[in-house]
Amino acid sequence: MLELQNISRRFGATQAVSGVSLKVPAGQMVGVIGRSGAGKSTLLRMINRLTEPSEGRILHDGVDVTALRGQSLRDWRTRCGMIFQQFNLVQRLDVLTNVLVGRLNHRPGPLGTLASLFKSFPAEERAMALMALDRFDLADQALQRADTLSGGQQQRVAIARALMQEPRIILADEPIASLDPRNARTVMDALRDVNRRDGITVLCNLHHLDTAREYCTRVIAMQGGRMMFDGPPEGLTAARLREIYGVSEAEFNEQSAMAHAPRAAAEASAA
Ligand SMILES: Nc1ncnc2c1ncn2[C@@H]1O[C@H](COP(=O)(O)OP(=O)(O)OP(=O)(O)O)[C@@H](O)[C@H]1O
């Protein structure tokens, strides 16, 4: 169980997240929706402590995550895989090595350079990485450079890399905001697969309510740093959505798409 107790974060005069409390039982797939600037990224980043909360506590299975330091904080970050909008792969390295990078936190001692590392991964870790790639139909691309893949493929490599951490939770920060609809679907399918087959809790920032509705059993709607709704997607009716955002669902989706239009367009032309 992941529990956020009255979590807030300020950046100067900006209240990015304001007094959010929620409990997420293990194995849920939760969609966090909201417009650009609503506080979605800050909320997720506080969970693995990439961003420090200004106030409040985060507990995981009773452990106070907000108090962790040093190795125990690194261990917590290993248990919380993070997926970013821009994939964050090492572009010049091959796909398999990128996936193996997810294993680095599991080994003590100095790391050496990434390129020279490959040979030092034990055969079982290399097999584990290949299986993770195969599961997302990427085994044939294992030895290609990461920058030769489409955005959807790169994001699935990032999910495979996160799986190598053997996480309990995956935090996906706008994982499909840069992708065209076809690639977006393959990435959401991959996240659903790790949620259902591996029982990994998934928290996923999304712009479109229809994606949350299709993939998530629980939706959290953020607006101005506050959590305005927390419940099953069918509870977020047209009337409730208008109450929160002052617009229809079509207008909400359109505004969200426009906020990320340049990135999505660049991705579509690169694919
Ligand atoms: N490091 C930072 N320094 C200053 N302000 C920040 C920082 N990170 C976020 N903010 C501000 O906090 C607010 C919430 O930002 P956040 O990125 O969490 O929103 P979001 O809902 O994820 O938006 P988007 O969909 O555009 O990613 C915004 O006003 C943003 O400008």
PDB file of C-alpha atoms in Angstrom, residues 26-30 135-136 159 163 168 170 185 188-202 211-218:
ATOM      1  CA  ALA A  26      -0.713  -2.735  -4.382  1.00  0.00           C
ATOM      2  CA  GLY A  27      -1.550  -3.706  -7.961  1.00  0.00           C
ATOM      3  CA  GLN A  28      -3.794  -0.787  -8.920  1.00  0.00           C
ATOM      4  CA  MET A  29      -3.477   1.026 -12.232  1.00  0.00           C
ATOM      5  CA  VAL A  30      -4.187   4.677 -11.552  1.00  0.00           C
ATOM      6  CA  ARG A 135       7.701  -9.538 -24.163  1.00  0.00           C
ATOM      7  CA  PHE A 136       7.217  -6.169 -25.890  1.00  0.00           C
ATOM      8  CA  ILE A 159       9.483   0.029 -19.652  1.00  0.00           C
ATOM      9  CA  LEU A 163      11.259  -3.967 -15.208  1.00  0.00           C
ATOM     10  CA  ARG A 168       6.899  -2.675  -6.949  1.00  0.00           C
ATOM     11  CA  ILE A 170       5.976   2.171 -11.898  1.00  0.00           C
ATOM     12  CA  ARG A 185      -1.581   2.330 -27.666  1.00  0.00           C
ATOM     13  CA  MET A 188      -0.334   1.745 -22.741  1.00  0.00           C
ATOM     14  CA  ASP A 189      -0.786  -1.956 -23.572  1.00  0.00           C
ATOM     15  CA  ALA A 190       2.741  -2.620 -22.235  1.00  0.00           C
ATOM     16  CA  LEU A 191       1.971  -0.745 -19.006  1.00  0.00           C
ATOM     17  CA  ARG A 192      -1.279  -2.643 -18.602  1.00  0.00           C
ATOM     18  CA  ASP A 193       0.592  -5.905 -19.160  1.00  0.00           C
ATOM     19  CA  VAL A 194       3.128  -5.221 -16.392  1.00  0.00           C
ATOM     20  CA  ASN A 195       0.291  -4.162 -14.117  1.00  0.00           C
ATOM     21  CA  ARG A 196      -1.819  -7.246 -14.737  1.00  0.00           C
ATOM     22  CA  ARG A 197       0.813  -9.938 -15.208  1.00  0.00           C
ATOM     23  CA  ASP A 198       3.388  -8.764 -12.694  1.00  0.00           C
ATOM     24  CA  GLY A 199       1.007  -7.102 -10.241  1.00  0.00           C
ATOM     25  CA  ILE A 200       3.081  -3.917 -10.341  1.00  0.00           C
ATOM     26  CA  THR A 201       1.242  -0.810  -9.170  1.00  0.00           C
ATOM     27  CA  VAL A 202       1.154   1.744 -12.010  1.00  0.00           C
ATOM     28  CA  THR A 211      -7.098   6.801 -22.220  1.00  0.00           C
ATOM     29  CA  ALA A 212      -7.542   6.772 -18.444  1.00  0.00           C
ATOM     30  CA  ARG A 213     -11.005   5.330 -18.875  1.00  0.00           C
ATOM     31  CA  GLU A 214      -9.770   2.527 -21.100  1.00  0.00           C
ATOM     32  CA  TYR A 215      -6.712   1.521 -19.102  1.00  0.00           C
ATOM     33  CA  CYS A 216      -7.203   2.567 -15.489  1.00  0.00           C
ATOM     34  CA  THR A 217      -9.623   1.420 -12.826  1.00  0.00           C
ATOM     35  CA  ARG A 218      -9.071   4.588 -10.842  1.00  0.00           C
TER      36      ARG A 218
END
